Short mmCIF file of C-alpha atoms and ligand atoms in Angstrom, two decimals:
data_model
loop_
_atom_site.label_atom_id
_atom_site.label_comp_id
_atom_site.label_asym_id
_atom_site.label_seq_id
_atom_site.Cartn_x
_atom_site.Cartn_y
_atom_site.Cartn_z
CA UNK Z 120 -97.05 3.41 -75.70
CA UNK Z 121 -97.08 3.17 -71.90
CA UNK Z 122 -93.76 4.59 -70.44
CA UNK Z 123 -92.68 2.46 -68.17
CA UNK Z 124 -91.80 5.26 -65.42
CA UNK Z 125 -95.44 5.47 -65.19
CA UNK Z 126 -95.76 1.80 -63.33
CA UNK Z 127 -92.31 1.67 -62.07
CA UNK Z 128 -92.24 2.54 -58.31
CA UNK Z 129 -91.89 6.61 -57.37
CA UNK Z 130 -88.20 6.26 -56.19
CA UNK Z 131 -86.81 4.87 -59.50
CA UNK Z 132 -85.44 8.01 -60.93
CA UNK Z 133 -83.21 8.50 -57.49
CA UNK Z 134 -82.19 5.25 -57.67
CA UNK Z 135 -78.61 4.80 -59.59
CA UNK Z 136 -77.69 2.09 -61.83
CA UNK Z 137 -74.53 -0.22 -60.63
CA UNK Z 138 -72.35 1.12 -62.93
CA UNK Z 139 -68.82 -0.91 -63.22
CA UNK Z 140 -66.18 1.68 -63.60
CA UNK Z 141 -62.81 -0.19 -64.22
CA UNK Z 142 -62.17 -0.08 -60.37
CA UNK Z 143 -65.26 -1.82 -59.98
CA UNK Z 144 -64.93 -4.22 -62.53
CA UNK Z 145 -63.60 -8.65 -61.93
CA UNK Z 146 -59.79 -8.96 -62.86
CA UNK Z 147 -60.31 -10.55 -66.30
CA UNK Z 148 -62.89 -7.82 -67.71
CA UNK Z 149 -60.00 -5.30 -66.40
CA UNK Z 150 -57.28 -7.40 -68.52
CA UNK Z 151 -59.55 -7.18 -70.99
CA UNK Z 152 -60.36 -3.36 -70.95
CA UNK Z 153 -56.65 -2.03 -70.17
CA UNK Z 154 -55.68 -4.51 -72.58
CA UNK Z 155 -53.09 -6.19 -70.32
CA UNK Z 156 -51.86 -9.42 -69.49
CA UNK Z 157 -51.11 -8.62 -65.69
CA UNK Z 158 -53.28 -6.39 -63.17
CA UNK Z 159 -52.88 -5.91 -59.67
CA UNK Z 160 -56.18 -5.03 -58.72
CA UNK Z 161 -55.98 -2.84 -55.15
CA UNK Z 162 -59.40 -1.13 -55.70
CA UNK Z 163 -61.94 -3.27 -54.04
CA UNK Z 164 -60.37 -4.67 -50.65
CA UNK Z 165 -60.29 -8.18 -51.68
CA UNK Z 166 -57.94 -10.31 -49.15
CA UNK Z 167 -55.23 -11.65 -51.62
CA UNK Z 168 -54.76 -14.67 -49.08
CA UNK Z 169 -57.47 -16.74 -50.28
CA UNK Z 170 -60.48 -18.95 -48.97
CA UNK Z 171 -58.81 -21.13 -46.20
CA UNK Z 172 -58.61 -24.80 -47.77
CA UNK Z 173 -60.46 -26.09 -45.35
CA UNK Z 174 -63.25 -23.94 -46.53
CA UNK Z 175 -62.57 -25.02 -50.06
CA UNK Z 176 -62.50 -28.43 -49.48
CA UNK Z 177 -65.98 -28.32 -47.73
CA UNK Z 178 -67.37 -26.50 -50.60
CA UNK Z 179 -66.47 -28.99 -53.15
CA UNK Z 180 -68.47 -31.29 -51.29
CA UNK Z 181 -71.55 -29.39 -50.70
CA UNK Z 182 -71.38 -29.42 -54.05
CA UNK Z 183 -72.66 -32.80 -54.20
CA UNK Z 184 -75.85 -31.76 -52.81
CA UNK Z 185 -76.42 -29.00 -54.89
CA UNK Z 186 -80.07 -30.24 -56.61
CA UNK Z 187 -81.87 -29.72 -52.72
CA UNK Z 188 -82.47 -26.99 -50.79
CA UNK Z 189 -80.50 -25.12 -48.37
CA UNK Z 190 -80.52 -24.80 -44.45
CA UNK Z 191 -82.85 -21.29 -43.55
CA UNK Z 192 -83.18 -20.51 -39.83
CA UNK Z 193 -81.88 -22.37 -36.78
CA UNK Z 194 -79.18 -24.14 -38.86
CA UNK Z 195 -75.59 -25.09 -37.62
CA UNK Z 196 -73.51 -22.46 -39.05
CA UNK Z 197 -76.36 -19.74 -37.16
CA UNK Z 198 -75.03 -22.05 -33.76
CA UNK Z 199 -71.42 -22.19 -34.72
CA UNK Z 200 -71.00 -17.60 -35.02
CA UNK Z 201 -73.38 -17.73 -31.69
CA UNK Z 202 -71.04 -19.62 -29.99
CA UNK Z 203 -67.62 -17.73 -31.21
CA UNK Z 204 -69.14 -14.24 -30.90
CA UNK Z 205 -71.02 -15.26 -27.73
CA UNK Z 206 -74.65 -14.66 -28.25
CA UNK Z 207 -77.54 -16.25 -28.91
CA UNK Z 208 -78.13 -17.99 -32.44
CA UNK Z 209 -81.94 -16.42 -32.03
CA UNK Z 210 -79.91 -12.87 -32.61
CA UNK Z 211 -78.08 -13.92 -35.73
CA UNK Z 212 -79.51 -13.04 -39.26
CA UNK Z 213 -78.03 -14.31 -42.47
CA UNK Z 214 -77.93 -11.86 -45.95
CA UNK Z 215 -76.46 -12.66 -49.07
CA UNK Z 216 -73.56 -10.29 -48.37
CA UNK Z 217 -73.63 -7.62 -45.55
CA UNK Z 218 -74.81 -5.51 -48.74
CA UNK Z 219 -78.01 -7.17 -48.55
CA UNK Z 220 -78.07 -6.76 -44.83
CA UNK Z 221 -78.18 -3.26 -45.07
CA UNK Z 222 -80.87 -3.04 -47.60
CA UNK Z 223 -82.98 -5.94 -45.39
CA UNK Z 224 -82.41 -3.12 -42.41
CA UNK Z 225 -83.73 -0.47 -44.93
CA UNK Z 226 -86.62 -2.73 -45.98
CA UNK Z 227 -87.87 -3.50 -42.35
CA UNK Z 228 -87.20 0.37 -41.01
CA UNK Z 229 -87.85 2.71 -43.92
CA UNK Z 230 -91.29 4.63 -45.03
CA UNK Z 231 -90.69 7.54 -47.76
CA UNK Z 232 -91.23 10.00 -44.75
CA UNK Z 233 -88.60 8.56 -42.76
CA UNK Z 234 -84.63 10.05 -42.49
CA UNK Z 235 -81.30 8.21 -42.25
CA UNK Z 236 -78.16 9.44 -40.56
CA UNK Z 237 -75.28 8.88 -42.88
CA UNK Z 238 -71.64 9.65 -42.76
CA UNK Z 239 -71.06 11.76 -45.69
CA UNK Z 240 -67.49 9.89 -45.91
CA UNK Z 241 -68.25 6.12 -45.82
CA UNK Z 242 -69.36 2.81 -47.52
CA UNK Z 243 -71.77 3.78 -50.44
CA UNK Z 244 -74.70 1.48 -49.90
CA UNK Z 245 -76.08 2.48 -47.26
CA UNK Z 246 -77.32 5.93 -48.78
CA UNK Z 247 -78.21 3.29 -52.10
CA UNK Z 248 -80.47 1.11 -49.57
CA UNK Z 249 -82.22 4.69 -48.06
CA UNK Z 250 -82.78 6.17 -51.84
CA UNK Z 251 -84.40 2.54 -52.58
CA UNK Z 252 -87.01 3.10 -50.02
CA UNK Z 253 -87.57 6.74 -50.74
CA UNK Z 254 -86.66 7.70 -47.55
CA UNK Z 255 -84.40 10.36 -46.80
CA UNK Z 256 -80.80 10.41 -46.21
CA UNK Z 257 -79.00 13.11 -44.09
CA UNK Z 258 -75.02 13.20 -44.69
CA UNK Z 259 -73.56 14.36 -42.04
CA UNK Z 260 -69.54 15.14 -42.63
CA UNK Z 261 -66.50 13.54 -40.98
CA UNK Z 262 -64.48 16.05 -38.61
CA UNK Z 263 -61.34 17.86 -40.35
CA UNK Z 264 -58.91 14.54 -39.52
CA UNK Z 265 -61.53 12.21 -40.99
CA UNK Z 266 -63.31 10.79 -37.93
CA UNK Z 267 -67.00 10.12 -38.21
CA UNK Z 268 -68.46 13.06 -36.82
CA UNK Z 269 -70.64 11.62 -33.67
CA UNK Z 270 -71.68 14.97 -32.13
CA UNK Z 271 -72.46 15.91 -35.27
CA UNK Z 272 -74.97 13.11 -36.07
CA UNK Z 273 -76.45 13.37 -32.57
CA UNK Z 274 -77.36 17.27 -33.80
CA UNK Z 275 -78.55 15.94 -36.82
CA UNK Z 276 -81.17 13.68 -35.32
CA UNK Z 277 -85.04 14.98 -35.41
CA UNK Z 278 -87.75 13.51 -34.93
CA UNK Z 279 -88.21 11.27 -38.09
CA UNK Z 280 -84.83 9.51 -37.82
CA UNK Z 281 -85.10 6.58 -37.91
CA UNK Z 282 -81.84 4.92 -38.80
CA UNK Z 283 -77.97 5.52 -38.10
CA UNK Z 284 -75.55 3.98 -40.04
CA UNK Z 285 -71.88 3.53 -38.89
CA UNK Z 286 -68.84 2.18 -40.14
CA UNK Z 287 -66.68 0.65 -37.77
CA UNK Z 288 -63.46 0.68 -38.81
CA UNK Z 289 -64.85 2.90 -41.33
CA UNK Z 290 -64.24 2.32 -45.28
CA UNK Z 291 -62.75 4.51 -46.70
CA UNK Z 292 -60.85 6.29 -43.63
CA UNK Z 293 -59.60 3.34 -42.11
CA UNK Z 294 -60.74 5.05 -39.01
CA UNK Z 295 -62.14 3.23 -36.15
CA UNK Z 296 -65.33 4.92 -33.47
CA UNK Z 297 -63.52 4.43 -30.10
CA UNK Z 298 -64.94 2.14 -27.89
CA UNK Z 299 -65.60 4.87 -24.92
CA UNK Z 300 -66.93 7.33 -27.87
CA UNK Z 301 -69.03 4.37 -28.99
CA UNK Z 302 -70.62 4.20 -25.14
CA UNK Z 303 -71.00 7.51 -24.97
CA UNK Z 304 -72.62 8.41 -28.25
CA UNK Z 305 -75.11 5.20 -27.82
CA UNK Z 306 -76.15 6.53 -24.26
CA UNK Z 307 -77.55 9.52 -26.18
CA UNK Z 308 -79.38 8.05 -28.70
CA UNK Z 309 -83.21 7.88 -28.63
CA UNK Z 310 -84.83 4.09 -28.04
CA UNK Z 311 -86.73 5.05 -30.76
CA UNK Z 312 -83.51 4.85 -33.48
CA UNK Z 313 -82.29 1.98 -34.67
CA UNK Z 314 -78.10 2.25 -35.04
CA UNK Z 315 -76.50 0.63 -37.54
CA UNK Z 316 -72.92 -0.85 -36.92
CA UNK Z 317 -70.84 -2.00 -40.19
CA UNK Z 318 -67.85 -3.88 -38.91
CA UNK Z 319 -67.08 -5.70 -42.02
CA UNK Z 320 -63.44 -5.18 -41.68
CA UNK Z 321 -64.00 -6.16 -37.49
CA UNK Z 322 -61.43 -8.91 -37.71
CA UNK Z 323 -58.78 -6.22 -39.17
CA UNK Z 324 -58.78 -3.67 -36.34
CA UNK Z 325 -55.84 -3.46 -34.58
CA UNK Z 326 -56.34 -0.44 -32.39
CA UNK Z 327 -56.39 -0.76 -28.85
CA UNK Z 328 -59.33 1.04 -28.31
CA UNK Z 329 -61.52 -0.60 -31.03
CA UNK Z 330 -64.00 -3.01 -30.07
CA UNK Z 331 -66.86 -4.80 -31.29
CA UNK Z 332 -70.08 -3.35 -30.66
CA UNK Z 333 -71.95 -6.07 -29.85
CA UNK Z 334 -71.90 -5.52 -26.04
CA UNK Z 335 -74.47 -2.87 -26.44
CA UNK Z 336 -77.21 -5.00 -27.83
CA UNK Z 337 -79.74 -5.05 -25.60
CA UNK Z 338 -78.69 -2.06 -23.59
CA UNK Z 339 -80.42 1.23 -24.51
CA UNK Z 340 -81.28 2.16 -28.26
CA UNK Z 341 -81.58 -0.62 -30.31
CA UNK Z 342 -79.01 -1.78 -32.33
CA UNK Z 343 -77.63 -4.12 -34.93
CA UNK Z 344 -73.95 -5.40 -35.89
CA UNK Z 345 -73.28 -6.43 -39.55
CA UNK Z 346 -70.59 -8.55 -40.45
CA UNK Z 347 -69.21 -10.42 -43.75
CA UNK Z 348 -67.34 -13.47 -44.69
CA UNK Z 349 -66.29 -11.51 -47.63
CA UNK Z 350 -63.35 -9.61 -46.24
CA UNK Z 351 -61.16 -11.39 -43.77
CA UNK Z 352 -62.38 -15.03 -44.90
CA UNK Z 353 -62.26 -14.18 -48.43
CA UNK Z 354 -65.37 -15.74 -49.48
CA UNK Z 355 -66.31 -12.34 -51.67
CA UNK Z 356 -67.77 -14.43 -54.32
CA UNK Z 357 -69.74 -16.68 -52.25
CA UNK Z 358 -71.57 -14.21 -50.63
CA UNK Z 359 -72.60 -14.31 -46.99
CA UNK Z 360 -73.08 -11.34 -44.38
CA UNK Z 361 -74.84 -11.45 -41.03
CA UNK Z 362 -75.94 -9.29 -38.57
CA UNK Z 363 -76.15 -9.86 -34.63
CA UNK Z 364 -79.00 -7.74 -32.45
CA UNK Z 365 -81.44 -8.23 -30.20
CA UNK Z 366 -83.62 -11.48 -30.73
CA UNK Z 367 -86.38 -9.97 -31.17
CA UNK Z 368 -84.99 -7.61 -33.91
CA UNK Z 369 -83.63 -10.58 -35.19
CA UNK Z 370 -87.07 -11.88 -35.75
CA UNK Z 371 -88.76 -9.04 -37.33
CA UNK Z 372 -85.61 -8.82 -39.74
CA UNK Z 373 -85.85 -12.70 -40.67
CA UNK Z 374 -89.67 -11.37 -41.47
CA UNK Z 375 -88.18 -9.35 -44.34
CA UNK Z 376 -85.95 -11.91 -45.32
CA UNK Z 377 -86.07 -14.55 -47.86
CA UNK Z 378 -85.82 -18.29 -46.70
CA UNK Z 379 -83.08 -19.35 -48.99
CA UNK Z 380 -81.20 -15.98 -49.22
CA UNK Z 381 -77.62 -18.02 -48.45
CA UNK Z 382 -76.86 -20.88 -50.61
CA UNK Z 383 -75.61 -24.57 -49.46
CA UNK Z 384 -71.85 -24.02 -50.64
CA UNK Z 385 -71.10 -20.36 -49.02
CA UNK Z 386 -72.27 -21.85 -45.52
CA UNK Z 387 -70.66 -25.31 -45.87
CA UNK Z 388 -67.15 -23.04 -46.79
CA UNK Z 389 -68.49 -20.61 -43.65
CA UNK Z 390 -68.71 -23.25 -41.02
CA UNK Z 391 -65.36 -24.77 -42.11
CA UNK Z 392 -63.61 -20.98 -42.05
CA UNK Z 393 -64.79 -20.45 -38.42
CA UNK Z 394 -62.55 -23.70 -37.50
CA UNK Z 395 -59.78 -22.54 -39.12
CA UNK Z 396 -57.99 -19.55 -36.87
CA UNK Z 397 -54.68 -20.34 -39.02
CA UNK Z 398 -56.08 -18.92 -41.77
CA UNK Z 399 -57.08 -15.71 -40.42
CA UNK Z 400 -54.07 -15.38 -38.69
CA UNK Z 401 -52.13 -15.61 -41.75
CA UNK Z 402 -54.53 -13.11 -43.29
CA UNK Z 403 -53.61 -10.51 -40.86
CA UNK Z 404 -50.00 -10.96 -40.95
CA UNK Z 405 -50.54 -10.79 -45.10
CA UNK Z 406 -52.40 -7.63 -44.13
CA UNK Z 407 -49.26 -6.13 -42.01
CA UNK Z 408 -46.77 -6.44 -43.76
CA UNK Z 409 -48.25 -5.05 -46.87
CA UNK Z 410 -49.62 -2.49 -44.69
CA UNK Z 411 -45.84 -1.35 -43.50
CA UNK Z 412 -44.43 -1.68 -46.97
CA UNK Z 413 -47.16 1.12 -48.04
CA UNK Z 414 -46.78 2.89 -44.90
CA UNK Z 415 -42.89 3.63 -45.78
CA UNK Z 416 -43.63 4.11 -49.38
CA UNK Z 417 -46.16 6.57 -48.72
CA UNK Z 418 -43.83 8.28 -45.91
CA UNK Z 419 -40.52 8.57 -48.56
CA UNK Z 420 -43.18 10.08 -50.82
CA UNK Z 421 -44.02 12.74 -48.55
CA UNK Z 422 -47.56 11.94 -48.74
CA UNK Z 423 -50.10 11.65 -45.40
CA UNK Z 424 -51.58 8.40 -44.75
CA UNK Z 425 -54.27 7.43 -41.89
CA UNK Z 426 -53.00 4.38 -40.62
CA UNK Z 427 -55.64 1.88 -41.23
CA UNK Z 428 -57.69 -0.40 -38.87
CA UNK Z 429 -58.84 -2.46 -42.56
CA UNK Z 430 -57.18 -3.98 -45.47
CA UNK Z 431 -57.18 -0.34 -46.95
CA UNK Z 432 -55.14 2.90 -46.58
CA UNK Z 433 -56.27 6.16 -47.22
CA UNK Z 434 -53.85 8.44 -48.39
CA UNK Z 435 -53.57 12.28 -49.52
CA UNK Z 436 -51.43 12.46 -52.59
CA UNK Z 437 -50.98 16.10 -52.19
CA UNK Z 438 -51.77 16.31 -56.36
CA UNK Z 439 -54.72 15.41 -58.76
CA UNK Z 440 -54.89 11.96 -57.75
CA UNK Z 441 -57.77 11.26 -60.51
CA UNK Z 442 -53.55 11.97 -62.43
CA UNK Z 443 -51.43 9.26 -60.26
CA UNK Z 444 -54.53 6.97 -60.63
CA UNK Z 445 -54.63 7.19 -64.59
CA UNK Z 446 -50.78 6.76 -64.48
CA UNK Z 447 -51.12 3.77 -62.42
CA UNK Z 448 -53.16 2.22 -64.86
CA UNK Z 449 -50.84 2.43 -67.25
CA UNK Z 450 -48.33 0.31 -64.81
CA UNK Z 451 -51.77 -2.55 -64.35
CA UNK Z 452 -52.33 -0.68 -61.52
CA UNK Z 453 -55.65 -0.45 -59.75
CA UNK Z 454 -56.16 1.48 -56.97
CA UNK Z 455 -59.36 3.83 -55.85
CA UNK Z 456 -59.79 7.40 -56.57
CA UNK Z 457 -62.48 8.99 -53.72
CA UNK Z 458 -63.77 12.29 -55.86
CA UNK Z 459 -67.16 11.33 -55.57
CA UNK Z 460 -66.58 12.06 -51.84
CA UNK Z 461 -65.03 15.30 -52.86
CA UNK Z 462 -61.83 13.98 -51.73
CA UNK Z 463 -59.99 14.67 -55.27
CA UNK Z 464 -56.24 14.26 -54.07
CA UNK Z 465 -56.95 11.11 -52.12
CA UNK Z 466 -56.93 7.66 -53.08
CA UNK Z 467 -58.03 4.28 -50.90
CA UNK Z 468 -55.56 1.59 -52.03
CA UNK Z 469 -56.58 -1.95 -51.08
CA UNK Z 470 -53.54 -4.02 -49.54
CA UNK Z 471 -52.34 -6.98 -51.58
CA UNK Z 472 -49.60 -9.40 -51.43
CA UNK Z 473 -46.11 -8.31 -50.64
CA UNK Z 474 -44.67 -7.92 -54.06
CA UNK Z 475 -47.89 -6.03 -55.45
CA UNK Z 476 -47.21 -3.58 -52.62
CA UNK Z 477 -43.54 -2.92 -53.19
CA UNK Z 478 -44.47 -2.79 -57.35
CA UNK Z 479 -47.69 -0.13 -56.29
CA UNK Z 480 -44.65 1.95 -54.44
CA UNK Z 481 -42.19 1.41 -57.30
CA UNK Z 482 -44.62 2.77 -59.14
CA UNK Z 483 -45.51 5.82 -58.01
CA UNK Z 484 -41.87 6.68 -56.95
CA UNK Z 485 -41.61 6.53 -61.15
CA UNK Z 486 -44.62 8.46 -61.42
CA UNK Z 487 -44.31 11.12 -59.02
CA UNK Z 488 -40.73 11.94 -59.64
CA UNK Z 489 -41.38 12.01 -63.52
CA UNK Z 490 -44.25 14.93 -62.87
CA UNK Z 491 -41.81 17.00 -60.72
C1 PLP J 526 -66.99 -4.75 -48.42
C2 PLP J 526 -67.95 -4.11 -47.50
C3 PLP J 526 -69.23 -4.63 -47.33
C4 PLP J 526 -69.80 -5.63 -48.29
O1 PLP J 526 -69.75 -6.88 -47.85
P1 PLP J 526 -70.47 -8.04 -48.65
O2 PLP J 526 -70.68 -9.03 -47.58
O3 PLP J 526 -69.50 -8.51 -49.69
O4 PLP J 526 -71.74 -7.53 -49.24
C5 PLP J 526 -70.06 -4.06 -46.38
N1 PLP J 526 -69.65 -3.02 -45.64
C6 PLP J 526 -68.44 -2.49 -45.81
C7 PLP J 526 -68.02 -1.34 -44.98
C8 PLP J 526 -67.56 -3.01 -46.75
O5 PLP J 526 -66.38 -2.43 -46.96
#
């Protein structure tokens, strides 16, 4: 009988399956396996806010339309980001999720003799879209407090790099690249590279010297700038990332890209977020206030926290935090463990509504005083 390795493309064995650990998994399967009634799921940065209503309401209609096709390129939503982030709509490129951004990027850049500058600390699918091309990644580690290492990736460089991905703020860290570091570090990179910038939790960054990075397009090496409606807009479900570059990048990505790749409903509930600032507004304040109830928690616990520019805080436990995480669960807890990274007392704990975040501190003020 034919094995079907022997057809199967040469990367398969390096590529992993999507397996759903229970952090992974949607609220009701998690009911279902923790056999609870009530979770509080902090383990996947989901913006407890909501869609705005405005959003929703536009949704419902599109749903009338539902039996004909889409809008592809040049459509009113592509206009409507141009005009708020102030670039052309030539250098904006829709992906079902900024996930599929990154593997479109991969698609369009990568041969299997090609390398990829990762962080070794930071958002998972990028090294998942360099293993699907066969290409090969390069981690390169964060500095001792957790910054993405940018001498260190310059070092790393040779002459077969052809990617660099960056998080900006980074996930898990929380950690943002410093606009003058960002200059700097982009000054020095080959024309021949194409850098990567994640800012999927853009609209969250509160430090002063964050910015975006599309003011470098067109300046130097190229570069692209992905973004998602699944964070601060809370369309997660709907699925709809972009990315902004150069047009003519923009072009050869939409080359790699399939026509209908966004549906009619996710840009309908798009177009209507953009025109609703309220919303995000209210977002962010949702976002703050948890954020300072876990900030104290995490301070009367003794524990070191990075504070975050996402919807996220990373935090050393001190302990086993694969331990706090299991006793969490047994609360309906859900919060992140990061020992794939290595990182085996930390945990990235995704901020939820108010009372979620004073239970989560409740609960580990239980937990960590019962293991003393
Ligand atoms: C959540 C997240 C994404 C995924 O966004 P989708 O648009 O839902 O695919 C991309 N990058 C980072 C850093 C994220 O945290």
């Amino acid at each position: 009988m034919l094995q079907l390795t022997a057809i199967l493309r040469s990367v398969y064995p390096n590529l992993s399956p999507y397996i759903a650990l229970l952090p992974d998994l949607p609220i009701e399967e998690m009911k279902k396996a923790l056999g609870k009634e009530k979770i509080t799921k902090l383990s996947f940065n989901e913006n407890p806010l909501g869609p705005s209503p405005k959003a929703l309401a536009a949704m419902a209609q599109a749903l009338q339309t539902l039996n004909l096709y889409p809008a592809s390129v040049d459509n009113v939503l592509q206009a409507a980001l141009a005009a708020k982030e102030g670039v052309n709509p030539k250098q904006i490129v829709f992906a079902n999720g900024a996930d599929e951004m990154i593997v479109l990027t991969a698609l369009a850049f990568l041969a299997a003799e090609d390398e990829a500058i990762i962080p070794a600390v930071t958002f998972v699918q990028y090294l998942a879209a360099v293993n699907l091309m066969g290409a090969k990644p390069v981690l390169v580690q964060l500095t001792p407090d957790f910054r993405i290492d940018l001498d260190g990736i310059l070092k790393a460089i040779t002459p077969k790099t052809k990617l660099i991905f960056l998080c900006n703020p980074n996930n898990p860290t929380g950690r943002i690249i410093p606009e003058a570091d960002m200059a700097a570090f982009l000054a020095q990179v080959p024309e021949n590279i194409l850098v990567v910038v994640d800012e999927a939790y853009h609209e969250y960054a509160a430090d002063s010297k964050y910015d975006t990075s599309i003011k470098f397009i067109g300046r130097g090496t190229p570069l692209l700038v992905i973004r998602t409606f699944s964070k601060i807009y809370s369309l997660a479900a709907a699925r709809l990332g972009y990315g902004i570059s150069s047009p003519e990048l923009a072009a050869a990505l939409n080359r790699f890209r399939l026509p209908f790749n966004i549906n009619g409903v996710v840009q309908a509930g798009a177009l209507a977020s953009l025109g609703d600032e309220g919303q995000i507004q209210k977002a962010r304040d949702m976002n703050e206030v948890g954020k300072q109830i876990v900030y104290e928690g995490f301070a009367a616990l003794g524990w070191d926290y990075i504070p975050t520019n996402g919807n996220f805080v990373f935090v050393d436990t001190g302990r086993d935090a694969q331990w706090i995480y299991e006793q969490l669960l047994e609360e309906g807890i859900v919060v992140r463990t990061l020992a794939g990274y290595g990182l085996n007392s930390f945990l990235r704990v995704s901020i939820g509504k108010e009372n979620e975040m004073r239970a989560l501190i409740e609960a580990l003020k239980r937990i960590v005083d019962v293991s003393k």
